[in-house]
PDB file of C-alpha atoms in Angstrom:
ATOM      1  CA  UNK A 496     -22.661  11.578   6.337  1.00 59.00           C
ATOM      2  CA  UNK A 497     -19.933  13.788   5.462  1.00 81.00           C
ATOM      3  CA  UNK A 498     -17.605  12.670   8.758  1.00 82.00           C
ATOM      4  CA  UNK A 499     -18.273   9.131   7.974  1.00 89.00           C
ATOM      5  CA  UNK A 500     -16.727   9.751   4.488  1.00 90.00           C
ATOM      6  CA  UNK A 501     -13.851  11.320   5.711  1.00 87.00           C
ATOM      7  CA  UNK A 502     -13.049   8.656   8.312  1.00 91.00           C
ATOM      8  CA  UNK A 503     -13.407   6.193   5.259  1.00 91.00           C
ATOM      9  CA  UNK A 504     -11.369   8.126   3.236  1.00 92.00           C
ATOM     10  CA  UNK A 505      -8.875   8.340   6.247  1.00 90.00           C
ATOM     11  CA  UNK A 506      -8.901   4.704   6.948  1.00 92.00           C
ATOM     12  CA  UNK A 507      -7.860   3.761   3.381  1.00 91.00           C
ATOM     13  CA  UNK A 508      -5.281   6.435   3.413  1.00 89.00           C
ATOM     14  CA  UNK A 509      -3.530   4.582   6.602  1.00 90.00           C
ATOM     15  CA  UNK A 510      -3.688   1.194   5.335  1.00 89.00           C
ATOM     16  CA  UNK A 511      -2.514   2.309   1.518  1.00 89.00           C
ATOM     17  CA  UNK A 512       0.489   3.322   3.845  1.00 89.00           C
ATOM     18  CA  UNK A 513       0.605   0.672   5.514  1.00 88.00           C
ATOM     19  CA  UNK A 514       1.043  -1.607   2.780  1.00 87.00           C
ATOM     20  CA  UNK A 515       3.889   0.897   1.528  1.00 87.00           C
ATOM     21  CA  UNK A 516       5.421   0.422   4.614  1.00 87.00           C
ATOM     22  CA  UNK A 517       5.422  -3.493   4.465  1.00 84.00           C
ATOM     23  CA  UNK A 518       6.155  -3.492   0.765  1.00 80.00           C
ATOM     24  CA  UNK A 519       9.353  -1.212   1.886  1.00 83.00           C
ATOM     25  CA  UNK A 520      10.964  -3.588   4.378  1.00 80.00           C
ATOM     26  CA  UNK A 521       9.449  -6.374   1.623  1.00 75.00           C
ATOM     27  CA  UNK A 522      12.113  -5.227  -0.948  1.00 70.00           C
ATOM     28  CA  UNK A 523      14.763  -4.518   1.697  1.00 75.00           C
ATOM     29  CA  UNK A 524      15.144  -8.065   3.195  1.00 69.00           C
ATOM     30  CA  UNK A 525      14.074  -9.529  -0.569  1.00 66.00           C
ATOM     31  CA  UNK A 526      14.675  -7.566  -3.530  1.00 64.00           C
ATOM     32  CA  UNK A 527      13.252  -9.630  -6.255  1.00 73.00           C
ATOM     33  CA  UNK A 528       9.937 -10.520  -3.998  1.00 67.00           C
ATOM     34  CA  UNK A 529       9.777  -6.752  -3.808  1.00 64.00           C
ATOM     35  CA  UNK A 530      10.123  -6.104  -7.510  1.00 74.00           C
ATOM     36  CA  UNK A 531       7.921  -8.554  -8.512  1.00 79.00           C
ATOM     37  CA  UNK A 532       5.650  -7.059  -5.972  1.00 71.00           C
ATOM     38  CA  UNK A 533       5.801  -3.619  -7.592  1.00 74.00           C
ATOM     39  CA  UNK A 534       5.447  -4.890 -10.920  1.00 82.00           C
ATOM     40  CA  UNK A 535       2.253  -5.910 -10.324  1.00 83.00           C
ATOM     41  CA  UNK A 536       0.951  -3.259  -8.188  1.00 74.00           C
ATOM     42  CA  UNK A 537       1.747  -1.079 -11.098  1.00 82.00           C
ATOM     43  CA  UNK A 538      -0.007  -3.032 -13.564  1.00 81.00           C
ATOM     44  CA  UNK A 539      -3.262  -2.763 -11.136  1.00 70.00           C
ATOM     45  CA  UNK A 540      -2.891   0.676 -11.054  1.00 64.00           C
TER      46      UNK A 540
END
């Protein structure tokens, strides 16, 4: 149970940075997409 937690936990972790990654080139080839973006990822969180 424990290992299938962790490679739960791990799988989230790689696509939360994931979608960092794609929000990062995002607001590099469109800024206001990306801070639009971020607005509302903040407001989520």
């Amino acid at each position: 149970m424990e290992a299938d937690t962790m490679s739960r936990t791990m799988t989230s972790l790689v696509g939360l940075g994931a979608g960092m990654a794609v929000m990062a080139m995002i607001n590099r080839n469109n800024s206001t997409f990306g801070s639009r973006m971020l607005k509302r990822m903040r407001k989520m969180f």
